[in-house]
Amino acid sequence: MTDTLGSELADQGIFRALLDAAPDPTVVVDAHGRIVFANLQVERILGYAPRELVGEAIEVLVPERYRGSHVGHRSRFIGDPRVRPMGSGLQLYCLKRDGSEIPIEISLSPVTTGGRKLVSASIRDISERKTREDEMRRIQGHLLSAVESIQGAFAIFDRDDRLVLCNSTYRAMWSAGIPGEITGRSYEELLRARIASGLFDTSVHTQGELEKLFVAYHDDPQGDLNLRMTDGRSMRCFARRTAEGGLVKTILDVTDDVEREEQLRRARAEAEAASSAKSEFLSSMSHELRTPLNAILGFAQLLHRDKKSPLSDRHRERIEHVLKGGEHLLRLIDDILDLSRIEAGRVTVSVEPVDVAEVLNEVQTTLAALATRADVSVRIAQLPDDLTPVIADRTRFKQILMNYGSNAIKYGRVRGRVTFRAEMVESMLRITVDDDGIGIPSDKQDRIFSPFHRAGQESGSIEGTGIGLAISKRLAEIMGGHVGFTSEQGKGSSFWIELMAHRVRASARPAQQQPRVATSALGDSGKSFSIIYVEDNPSNVAFMTDLIGDYDNVELVTAPTAEIGIELIRMRKPDVVIMDINLPGMSGFDAVKRLQEWPETQAIPVIALSAAAMVRDATRIKDAGFYRYLTKPVKVDELSGVLDELLAARAK
Ligand code: ADP
């Protein structure tokens, strides 16, 4: 009977050819569930030759565990046959000849032929799709847990501004006032509901302004958006566009950071106010003290040398004590005044190439009397052959060496030795003052360069103020140098200063009459900007010093030649360089070319100042490495405009 039906069907050539051409395995089953036909694909996918299946119950293709229920399903279908996919929402499996299973989808179609009711079942192998779907689910799972683990609120909007995905923090934060699910909703809808629910602090912006602010940021997310919530929390929102035109948004609770910043800012402002009040106080006190001291010292001297009515020896001795004490007080006042000026950034130092041997000799001579009194010998060690001048303010350089030298004598030992020596340390010249005196205990060494720290000497018999080293350090730094020391208690100390060595190349020898370099440290040096001006003309230097004097917290260093300028620029890495073009030796153009070669100076903006309006073409100016090219005579507004622009950018 089945065979007859099979051949009957087989005779229907078109039908067979059609089924064989179908991409999926297809079997035709009679009302009793017997397979009467199987197409060629059953071999490829299920491993059965079509002939093998004919005559078998369809359950041969059903995994054992489903077979019992399958018989019922198939009978019901035969009772009410219509085209339909089978088991929608269910995962179906087909048993292959080798006993393995594949996930499948089945489409059932009733076929009536020769008055018989048959069912054609097309079986689609969905293994690959299933694997892909499983993989997708796995990736999605990872993505969701990653999104969930993001600290703060996280959301993704699609290109139509609908919320696609968010984590629970975002949900908790933003779903206020929105009933039901929030994914799928538009950004504007979510935003309105949020604003209306009073989440945001409206003391600065009204609800309407807030909405505009949010929408503008959402449309063009640049930087971040800082939000203040009604409950006092501070939020920071970051949004970035995705390649598909969507938007990824992260919102962090930065309340603690904002509070910490605010505390820091307050503390800094208080410290600055206290520090400037202290400097002001010291400075005015010193002035006030000087006036009466002048009278004390003046009259004491008059009494001391009064020829008409000479003092008795006893009185003379007493007046000498007054004079000695008064002079000490005067030195102290001078030092305090000097320090407070330096600390307030109101000091002007002029640097130039200084001959070290010459200064050392002067220092040795000046110290001679003090050394003799203390019975200490002061000598200068053999200076190295490659000794170059240093870039320094001559007076200040000498002041530092005098301070080191007098300390070495003061804290030296009887018949001790003080030695000045100089050596090159890379591009710096180091001058060291060695002594074999009392040394400094190691636990007192760390604050030795801080004002008024006397490392235990405050209770000793050696006179001092604890200011000298603090002044030396700050002055060395203003000149682009630094200081340091080593010391061992009972053995002696070595204090040193390093300043930039001035290497002059034959071709670049500065003009004969060399103007000095003015350095004015204005404002608080700790956070001041620095400008280096390379200019050989003293009037121009004076003009610039005046102009920059109007700025708060701007330290100006001017150098007379490109060679010195370059050395200073490399050492100090200023915020801005202003460069004259016609200079003795190397030209401003060449100097800028050199600056472009070093990574540490490449990015420093250089403003050219030139009498010749040679370069008008903006590209050539940029190519030459200048930020701006201004012609002399300088238009004050133009120059200060460029400076404002650059300093504002640096302040960020
Ligand atoms: P002053 O000598 O007026 O006290 P300074 O600022 O010059 O102030 O020095 C600070 C302190 O450093 C001194 O009080 C002293 O304790 C220590 N000091 C400085 N130089 C030497 C030295 N060469 N040997 C030993 N101690 C020194």
XYZ file of C-alpha atoms and ligand atoms in Angstrom:
679
model
C 0.000 0.000 0.000
C 2.697 2.468 1.015
C 4.870 1.382 -1.838
C 2.022 1.904 -4.260
C 1.581 5.389 -2.879
C 5.313 6.009 -3.129
C 5.480 5.035 -6.726
C 2.325 6.974 -7.355
C 4.062 10.033 -6.017
C 7.292 9.147 -7.698
C 5.431 9.146 -10.940
C 4.584 12.715 -10.291
C 7.930 13.881 -11.617
C 7.398 17.588 -11.121
C 6.417 17.150 -7.505
C 9.493 15.091 -6.786
C 11.814 17.419 -8.638
C 10.374 20.345 -6.713
C 10.909 18.704 -3.359
C 14.411 17.620 -4.265
C 15.229 21.164 -5.256
C 14.101 22.493 -1.839
C 17.046 23.605 0.317
C 15.825 21.835 3.447
C 15.194 18.130 4.143
C 11.523 17.441 3.436
C 9.531 14.346 4.243
C 5.941 13.500 3.312
C 4.020 11.561 5.930
C 0.688 9.732 5.637
C -2.198 9.885 8.077
C -0.601 7.125 10.184
C 2.643 8.909 10.515
C 4.536 6.786 7.989
C 7.058 8.445 5.774
C 6.013 8.005 2.174
C 8.609 10.284 0.615
C 11.903 11.921 1.572
C 13.827 14.369 -0.604
C 17.553 14.321 -1.376
C 18.431 16.804 1.394
C 17.681 14.228 4.123
C 20.915 12.557 3.199
C 23.000 15.729 3.397
C 21.555 16.994 6.647
C 20.225 13.923 8.481
C 22.501 11.199 7.133
C 19.660 8.966 5.831
C 19.391 7.834 2.222
C 15.869 8.938 1.179
C 14.959 5.340 0.481
C 15.871 4.251 4.006
C 13.284 6.568 5.510
C 10.385 5.602 3.287
C 8.084 3.309 5.222
C 9.466 4.362 8.647
C 7.349 6.114 11.236
C 8.102 9.822 11.355
C 9.091 9.312 15.010
C 12.351 7.819 13.757
C 13.437 11.446 13.333
C 12.132 12.504 16.745
C 14.466 12.219 19.751
C 13.406 9.484 22.120
C 12.243 11.855 24.880
C 9.663 13.569 22.627
C 8.381 10.516 20.818
C 5.454 9.739 23.180
C 3.924 13.210 22.899
C 4.731 13.485 19.213
C 2.238 10.811 18.210
C -0.596 12.840 19.768
C 0.550 16.077 18.101
C 0.692 14.518 14.682
C -2.773 12.911 14.993
C -4.268 16.262 15.986
C -2.630 17.927 12.987
C -4.016 15.344 10.620
C -7.443 15.982 12.150
C -7.136 19.735 11.406
C -4.449 20.203 8.805
C -3.335 23.687 7.752
C -0.062 25.252 6.779
C 1.831 26.326 9.886
C 5.189 26.372 11.487
C 5.476 23.795 14.163
C 6.226 24.379 17.818
C 6.563 28.139 17.675
C 8.200 29.257 20.887
C 9.495 25.730 21.427
C 12.928 24.430 20.730
C 12.624 21.436 18.414
C 15.274 18.826 17.735
C 15.703 16.223 15.018
C 17.447 12.901 15.536
C 20.061 12.187 12.865
C 20.974 8.759 11.638
C 24.191 8.802 13.668
C 22.196 9.384 16.865
C 23.159 13.054 17.240
C 20.576 15.823 17.419
C 20.285 19.114 15.613
C 18.056 22.052 16.491
C 15.413 22.507 13.819
C 12.404 24.473 12.678
C 9.568 22.619 10.931
C 6.961 23.897 8.469
C 3.995 21.630 8.009
C 1.778 21.665 4.925
C -1.194 19.344 4.276
C -1.078 17.667 0.869
C -4.023 15.800 -0.576
C -3.220 13.455 -3.410
C -5.336 10.724 -4.849
C -7.898 11.411 -2.122
C -5.349 10.741 0.605
C -4.450 13.161 3.335
C -0.713 13.556 3.579
C 1.511 16.040 5.411
C 4.689 17.517 4.039
C 7.217 18.503 6.726
C 10.061 20.735 5.766
C 12.864 20.464 8.345
C 15.278 23.387 8.643
C 18.604 22.843 10.356
C 19.085 25.909 12.550
C 22.328 24.777 14.257
C 24.327 27.664 12.880
C 21.696 30.223 13.675
C 21.335 28.746 17.123
C 25.095 28.946 17.705
C 25.069 32.554 16.550
C 22.105 33.347 18.764
C 23.762 31.684 21.757
C 26.925 33.672 21.061
C 24.901 36.866 20.753
C 23.155 36.110 24.034
C 26.513 35.486 25.670
C 27.941 38.754 24.351
C 24.796 40.584 25.358
C 25.097 39.039 28.819
C 28.674 40.302 29.077
C 27.623 43.717 27.846
C 24.784 43.917 30.322
C 26.935 42.903 33.254
C 29.611 45.347 32.111
C 27.031 48.125 31.870
C 25.648 47.136 35.239
C 29.082 47.211 36.837
C 29.850 50.742 35.587
C 30.200 53.044 38.529
C 27.517 55.659 38.131
C 24.614 55.836 35.738
C 25.067 54.598 32.190
C 22.757 54.824 29.197
C 22.848 54.400 25.456
C 20.528 56.306 23.136
C 20.062 55.388 19.490
C 20.317 57.815 16.594
C 16.626 58.654 17.012
C 17.372 59.648 20.606
C 15.550 56.724 22.145
C 16.909 55.011 25.218
C 18.214 51.627 24.112
C 20.015 50.385 27.169
C 20.769 51.564 30.689
C 21.972 50.202 33.989
C 19.994 50.063 37.197
C 21.723 53.174 38.617
C 20.491 55.168 35.647
C 17.063 53.676 36.092
C 16.978 54.501 39.786
C 18.306 57.972 39.179
C 16.172 59.021 36.268
C 12.961 57.032 36.272
C 11.355 59.337 38.863
C 8.040 60.573 37.546
C 7.985 58.087 34.659
C 5.566 55.200 34.991
C 6.563 51.899 33.416
C 9.600 50.914 31.416
C 11.987 53.701 30.454
C 13.864 51.981 27.609
C 12.394 52.874 24.259
C 11.406 56.347 25.437
C 12.733 59.482 23.799
C 15.420 61.587 25.465
C 13.172 64.636 25.574
C 10.348 62.739 27.232
C 12.701 61.389 29.894
C 14.274 64.798 30.424
C 10.969 66.647 30.841
C 9.720 64.111 33.360
C 12.980 64.341 35.269
C 13.005 68.124 35.395
C 9.344 68.221 36.368
C 9.985 65.812 39.234
C 12.243 68.437 40.847
C 15.453 66.392 40.852
C 17.606 69.365 39.956
C 18.598 72.347 42.018
C 16.964 75.324 40.327
C 18.638 78.033 42.387
C 21.030 78.867 39.557
C 19.081 77.780 36.480
C 15.329 77.708 36.073
C 13.679 74.503 34.866
C 13.350 76.013 31.385
C 17.033 76.973 31.284
C 18.018 73.551 32.549
C 16.056 71.894 29.789
C 17.771 74.061 27.168
C 21.165 73.281 28.710
C 20.526 69.552 28.648
C 19.177 69.500 25.117
C 22.113 71.581 23.843
C 24.595 69.229 25.528
C 22.751 66.174 24.259
C 22.843 67.533 20.694
C 26.471 68.557 20.840
C 28.241 66.874 23.737
C 31.480 68.753 24.314
C 33.379 68.329 27.572
C 31.150 67.539 30.504
C 28.004 68.855 32.128
C 28.010 69.557 35.838
C 24.737 69.251 37.651
C 23.578 70.124 41.094
C 20.769 68.100 42.550
C 18.096 69.330 44.946
C 19.420 66.975 47.632
C 22.821 68.712 47.490
C 24.629 66.075 45.464
C 26.854 67.057 42.542
C 26.750 65.032 39.345
C 29.017 65.112 36.347
C 27.621 63.960 33.026
C 29.817 62.844 30.110
C 28.285 62.073 26.742
C 29.950 60.904 23.541
C 28.498 60.252 20.096
C 28.752 56.689 18.787
C 29.775 55.848 15.222
C 26.114 55.046 14.453
C 25.002 58.521 15.520
C 23.721 57.397 18.903
C 24.861 58.712 22.262
C 26.580 57.033 25.192
C 26.066 58.779 28.505
C 27.731 58.312 31.881
C 26.704 60.244 34.981
C 28.919 60.111 38.041
C 28.218 61.250 41.563
C 31.119 63.639 42.205
C 29.790 65.147 45.424
C 32.856 64.114 47.417
C 35.278 65.379 44.772
C 33.478 68.700 44.496
C 33.480 69.123 48.264
C 37.156 68.222 48.466
C 37.991 70.682 45.661
C 35.996 73.369 47.409
C 37.791 72.704 50.710
C 41.145 72.784 48.944
C 40.270 75.988 47.166
C 39.207 77.596 50.450
C 42.329 76.341 52.205
C 44.528 77.622 49.399
C 42.807 81.014 49.385
C 43.187 81.234 53.167
C 46.843 80.211 52.986
C 47.505 82.720 50.230
C 45.726 85.446 52.142
C 47.672 84.557 55.295
C 50.940 84.423 53.406
C 50.402 87.745 51.718
C 49.235 89.266 55.019
C 52.428 87.961 56.614
C 54.586 89.413 53.840
C 52.751 92.731 54.050
C 53.149 92.748 57.811
C 56.853 91.910 57.692
C 57.460 94.450 55.019
C 55.692 97.299 56.806
C 57.076 96.318 60.210
C 60.583 96.349 58.799
C 60.061 99.855 57.488
C 58.641 100.960 60.807
C 61.584 99.448 62.701
C 64.170 101.026 60.482
C 63.208 104.590 61.372
C 63.767 104.412 65.152
C 66.781 102.174 64.587
C 68.245 104.884 62.418
C 68.030 107.265 65.354
C 69.505 104.720 67.786
C 72.450 103.861 65.547
C 72.964 107.466 64.445
C 73.111 108.919 67.958
C 75.145 105.968 69.261
C 77.747 106.657 66.569
C 77.770 110.373 67.387
C 78.338 109.609 71.048
C 81.043 107.078 70.193
C 83.085 109.549 68.171
C 82.272 112.736 70.115
C 85.535 114.614 70.243
C 84.317 117.629 72.216
C 83.221 115.670 75.221
C 84.746 112.208 74.801
C 83.111 109.284 76.564
C 84.799 107.499 79.370
C 86.144 104.051 78.467
C 83.329 102.444 80.415
C 80.680 104.376 78.488
C 82.440 103.847 75.203
C 82.381 100.103 75.791
C 78.682 100.250 76.551
C 77.947 102.310 73.463
C 79.855 99.716 71.402
C 77.410 97.096 72.685
C 74.513 99.346 71.606
C 76.108 99.756 68.171
C 76.758 96.033 67.782
C 73.236 95.121 68.808
C 71.777 97.820 66.589
C 73.778 96.671 63.567
C 72.644 93.113 64.128
C 69.068 94.309 64.331
C 69.522 96.295 61.137
C 70.855 93.238 59.305
C 67.923 91.244 60.552
C 65.473 93.871 59.361
C 67.177 94.077 55.972
C 67.038 90.314 55.602
C 63.377 90.188 56.569
C 62.582 92.966 54.136
C 64.513 91.206 51.375
C 62.817 87.888 52.077
C 59.337 89.356 52.242
C 59.914 91.130 48.936
C 61.147 87.912 47.328
C 58.276 85.905 48.764
C 55.745 88.432 47.531
C 57.321 88.207 44.076
C 58.249 91.876 44.156
C 61.914 91.474 43.445
C 63.777 92.405 40.315
C 66.975 90.615 39.480
C 69.120 91.307 36.467
C 70.986 88.406 35.013
C 73.971 88.459 32.675
C 76.972 86.242 31.997
C 79.054 86.606 35.180
C 82.739 85.774 35.556
C 82.895 83.258 38.396
C 86.591 83.645 39.267
C 86.157 87.389 39.628
C 83.193 87.043 41.991
C 84.942 84.329 44.039
C 87.925 86.624 44.537
C 85.693 89.471 45.660
C 83.883 87.183 48.097
C 87.187 85.927 49.506
C 88.382 89.486 50.051
C 85.146 90.585 51.688
C 85.183 87.584 54.011
C 88.812 88.068 55.006
C 88.152 90.154 58.128
C 85.475 87.792 59.424
C 87.745 84.806 58.693
C 90.672 86.343 60.531
C 88.521 87.085 63.569
C 87.292 83.492 63.610
C 90.752 82.108 62.871
C 89.523 80.250 59.804
C 91.335 80.166 56.468
C 89.343 80.796 53.321
C 90.729 79.612 50.001
C 89.597 79.036 46.435
C 90.443 75.628 44.957
C 92.028 75.408 41.510
C 89.266 76.360 39.067
C 88.589 73.985 36.158
C 89.896 74.880 32.696
C 86.461 74.650 31.134
C 85.010 77.162 33.595
C 82.436 79.308 31.789
C 80.641 82.384 33.020
C 77.321 81.712 34.760
C 74.029 83.346 33.934
C 73.279 85.240 37.112
C 72.554 88.545 38.751
C 76.051 89.512 39.853
C 75.011 91.114 43.153
C 72.622 88.332 44.073
C 75.121 85.638 43.071
C 77.675 87.288 45.328
C 75.093 87.606 48.105
C 74.483 83.829 47.986
C 78.205 83.004 48.041
C 78.746 85.503 50.884
C 75.970 83.833 52.821
C 77.453 80.368 52.279
C 80.937 81.669 53.070
C 79.994 83.541 56.250
C 78.009 80.516 57.466
C 81.014 78.285 56.773
C 83.146 80.613 58.898
C 80.465 81.138 61.592
C 79.753 77.449 61.936
C 83.370 76.471 61.268
C 85.958 75.567 63.860
C 88.975 77.443 65.099
C 91.868 77.019 62.659
C 89.397 75.390 60.322
C 89.307 75.614 56.546
C 86.729 76.954 54.166
C 87.124 76.134 50.485
C 85.288 77.517 47.467
C 85.372 75.241 44.443
C 83.672 75.199 41.058
C 82.866 72.366 38.676
C 80.705 71.760 35.628
C 77.678 69.526 36.188
C 76.284 68.943 32.694
C 75.046 72.318 31.498
C 75.247 73.836 34.963
C 78.112 75.278 36.888
C 78.194 74.243 40.530
C 79.957 76.312 43.144
C 80.417 74.537 46.452
C 81.551 75.925 49.787
C 83.118 73.238 51.980
C 83.865 73.644 55.649
C 85.163 71.360 58.368
C 83.004 72.881 61.083
C 80.236 71.724 63.383
C 77.983 70.288 60.664
C 74.213 69.887 60.934
C 72.561 66.989 62.801
C 70.752 64.774 60.265
C 67.375 65.156 61.993
C 67.617 68.949 61.593
C 68.523 68.970 57.910
C 65.194 68.793 56.089
C 63.945 72.352 56.667
C 67.269 74.116 56.497
C 66.257 76.248 53.474
C 62.944 77.320 55.048
C 62.807 80.804 56.566
C 63.625 81.122 60.275
C 64.810 77.533 60.639
C 68.125 77.543 62.483
C 68.643 73.801 62.841
C 69.100 73.911 66.591
C 71.249 77.051 66.617
C 68.444 79.193 68.005
C 69.604 78.303 71.507
C 73.321 78.451 70.653
C 75.795 81.298 70.942
C 76.281 81.841 67.199
C 74.329 84.864 66.013
C 71.953 84.404 63.125
C 68.467 84.951 61.777
C 67.717 81.767 59.857
C 66.864 83.785 56.761
C 70.066 83.685 54.695
C 69.606 80.218 53.235
C 65.912 80.826 52.467
C 66.840 83.942 50.491
C 69.688 82.117 48.733
C 67.420 79.300 47.595
C 64.696 81.563 46.253
C 67.163 83.842 44.453
C 68.923 80.868 42.862
C 65.577 79.625 41.581
C 64.618 82.985 40.105
C 67.911 82.918 38.216
C 67.084 79.466 36.819
C 69.360 77.607 39.237
C 69.088 75.548 42.378
C 70.803 74.929 45.700
C 71.612 71.994 47.948
C 73.959 70.748 50.636
C 75.454 67.771 52.397
C 76.459 67.860 56.024
C 77.648 65.590 58.785
C 77.475 66.562 62.406
C 80.930 67.233 63.820
C 82.623 66.828 60.433
C 81.517 69.757 58.329
C 79.158 70.873 55.574
C 79.177 71.533 51.837
C 76.655 74.031 50.500
C 76.303 74.437 46.742
C 74.548 76.486 44.136
C 74.107 75.490 40.517
C 73.540 78.108 37.858
C 73.335 77.872 34.119
C 76.731 77.856 32.484
C 76.982 80.369 29.704
C 78.641 78.761 26.721
C 79.460 81.387 24.163
C 80.193 80.241 20.664
C 82.659 82.346 18.702
C 80.055 83.203 16.062
C 77.527 84.228 18.639
C 79.478 86.499 20.944
C 77.113 89.092 22.346
C 77.505 92.764 21.521
C 80.264 94.512 23.397
C 78.133 96.719 25.508
C 75.960 94.157 27.043
C 72.809 95.271 28.762
C 71.842 93.374 31.839
C 68.931 91.027 31.933
C 66.067 92.136 34.060
C 64.084 89.541 35.899
C 61.101 90.706 37.786
C 59.184 88.227 39.784
C 55.731 89.655 40.137
C 52.987 88.142 42.177
C 52.948 84.784 43.822
C 55.802 82.833 42.332
C 54.219 79.511 43.246
C 51.559 79.801 40.573
C 52.845 82.636 38.475
C 53.328 82.583 34.751
C 56.714 83.196 33.371
C 57.603 85.112 30.266
C 61.062 85.297 28.753
C 61.763 88.321 26.577
C 64.820 88.193 24.377
C 65.819 91.777 23.569
C 69.113 93.644 23.423
C 67.781 97.175 23.571
C 67.599 98.509 27.180
C 64.690 100.894 26.448
C 62.645 98.057 25.027
C 63.515 95.957 28.083
C 62.402 98.796 30.367
C 59.196 99.191 28.359
C 58.381 95.493 28.614
C 59.169 95.429 32.354
C 56.636 98.241 32.785
C 54.037 96.567 30.616
C 54.362 93.213 32.349
C 54.347 95.042 35.684
C 50.628 95.571 35.133
C 50.021 91.828 35.221
C 49.549 89.996 38.493
C 51.587 86.851 38.946
C 53.694 87.201 35.834
C 57.429 86.809 36.188
C 59.441 88.436 33.438
C 62.970 87.430 32.584
C 64.676 89.304 29.810
C 67.808 88.170 28.068
C 70.089 90.323 25.885
C 71.056 87.655 23.343
C 69.391 84.698 21.685
C 72.096 82.438 23.121
C 71.352 83.408 26.727
C 67.635 83.444 25.939
C 67.729 79.879 24.628
C 69.572 78.656 27.709
C 67.082 80.376 29.995
C 64.119 79.069 28.005
C 65.370 75.485 28.168
C 65.969 75.783 31.886
C 62.883 77.702 32.950
C 60.388 76.456 30.313
C 58.393 79.699 30.425
C 54.734 79.986 29.471
C 55.455 82.489 26.707
C 58.539 83.730 24.859
C 58.730 87.163 23.283
C 61.567 87.296 20.779
C 63.217 90.260 19.156
C 64.384 89.361 15.661
C 67.499 91.481 15.163
C 69.827 90.425 17.925
C 73.578 90.466 18.292
C 74.865 87.011 17.333
C 72.138 84.504 16.648
C 68.968 86.015 15.150
C 65.500 85.571 16.589
C 64.581 83.449 13.563
C 67.436 81.028 14.188
C 66.696 80.969 17.902
C 63.111 79.901 17.236
C 64.370 77.225 14.848
C 66.542 75.859 17.672
C 63.637 75.949 20.113
C 61.604 73.884 17.668
C 64.257 71.172 17.747
C 63.890 70.327 21.430
C 60.806 68.536 22.668
C 60.785 70.505 25.917
C 60.649 73.871 24.128
C 58.731 72.974 20.971
C 55.312 73.787 22.356
C 56.213 77.098 24.013
C 54.476 79.885 22.088
C 56.855 82.511 20.733
C 55.743 86.033 19.849
C 58.111 87.711 17.418
C 58.783 91.428 17.727
C 60.559 93.039 14.844
C 61.225 96.456 13.417
C 61.111 95.001 9.940
C 57.663 94.089 8.703
C 59.222 91.334 6.645
C 56.944 88.472 7.301
C 53.378 89.257 6.506
C 52.323 85.900 5.280
C 50.598 83.957 8.061
C 51.788 80.555 6.837
C 55.413 81.668 6.788
C 55.062 82.932 10.332
C 53.646 79.594 11.468
C 56.276 77.703 9.458
C 58.998 79.766 11.085
C 57.639 78.561 14.428
C 56.114 81.815 15.696
C 52.797 82.043 17.428
C 52.385 85.683 16.344
C 54.551 88.232 14.550
C 54.227 91.799 15.825
C 56.019 94.765 14.346
C 57.718 97.549 16.251
C 56.792 100.097 17.439
C 54.758 97.756 19.587
C 51.074 98.513 19.878
C 50.405 97.934 23.561
C 46.830 96.758 23.010
C 47.901 94.310 20.362
C 50.678 92.809 22.482
C 48.635 92.631 25.666
C 45.778 91.093 23.670
C 48.064 88.270 22.503
C 49.499 87.852 26.016
C 46.024 87.735 27.570
C 45.009 85.111 25.053
C 48.089 82.964 25.701
C 48.045 83.291 29.485
C 44.318 82.542 29.622
C 44.989 79.379 27.616
C 47.850 78.403 29.948
C 45.713 79.020 33.032
C 43.322 76.240 31.968
P 71.588 81.855 60.139
O 73.002 81.464 59.884
O 71.404 83.318 60.178
O 71.002 81.171 61.296
P 70.929 80.672 57.590
O 69.642 80.678 56.874
O 72.112 81.191 56.874
O 70.668 81.414 58.945
O 71.220 79.195 58.035
C 70.204 78.429 58.640
C 70.790 77.402 59.565
O 71.519 76.433 58.851
C 71.786 77.969 60.544
O 71.132 78.484 61.674
C 72.649 76.755 60.876
O 72.019 75.975 61.874
C 72.628 75.965 59.595
N 73.839 76.185 58.772
C 73.969 76.957 57.692
N 75.199 76.848 57.172
C 75.875 75.999 57.962
C 77.230 75.462 57.970
N 78.114 75.808 57.031
N 77.564 74.595 58.948
C 76.692 74.245 59.887
N 75.408 74.698 59.944
C 75.011 75.569 58.987
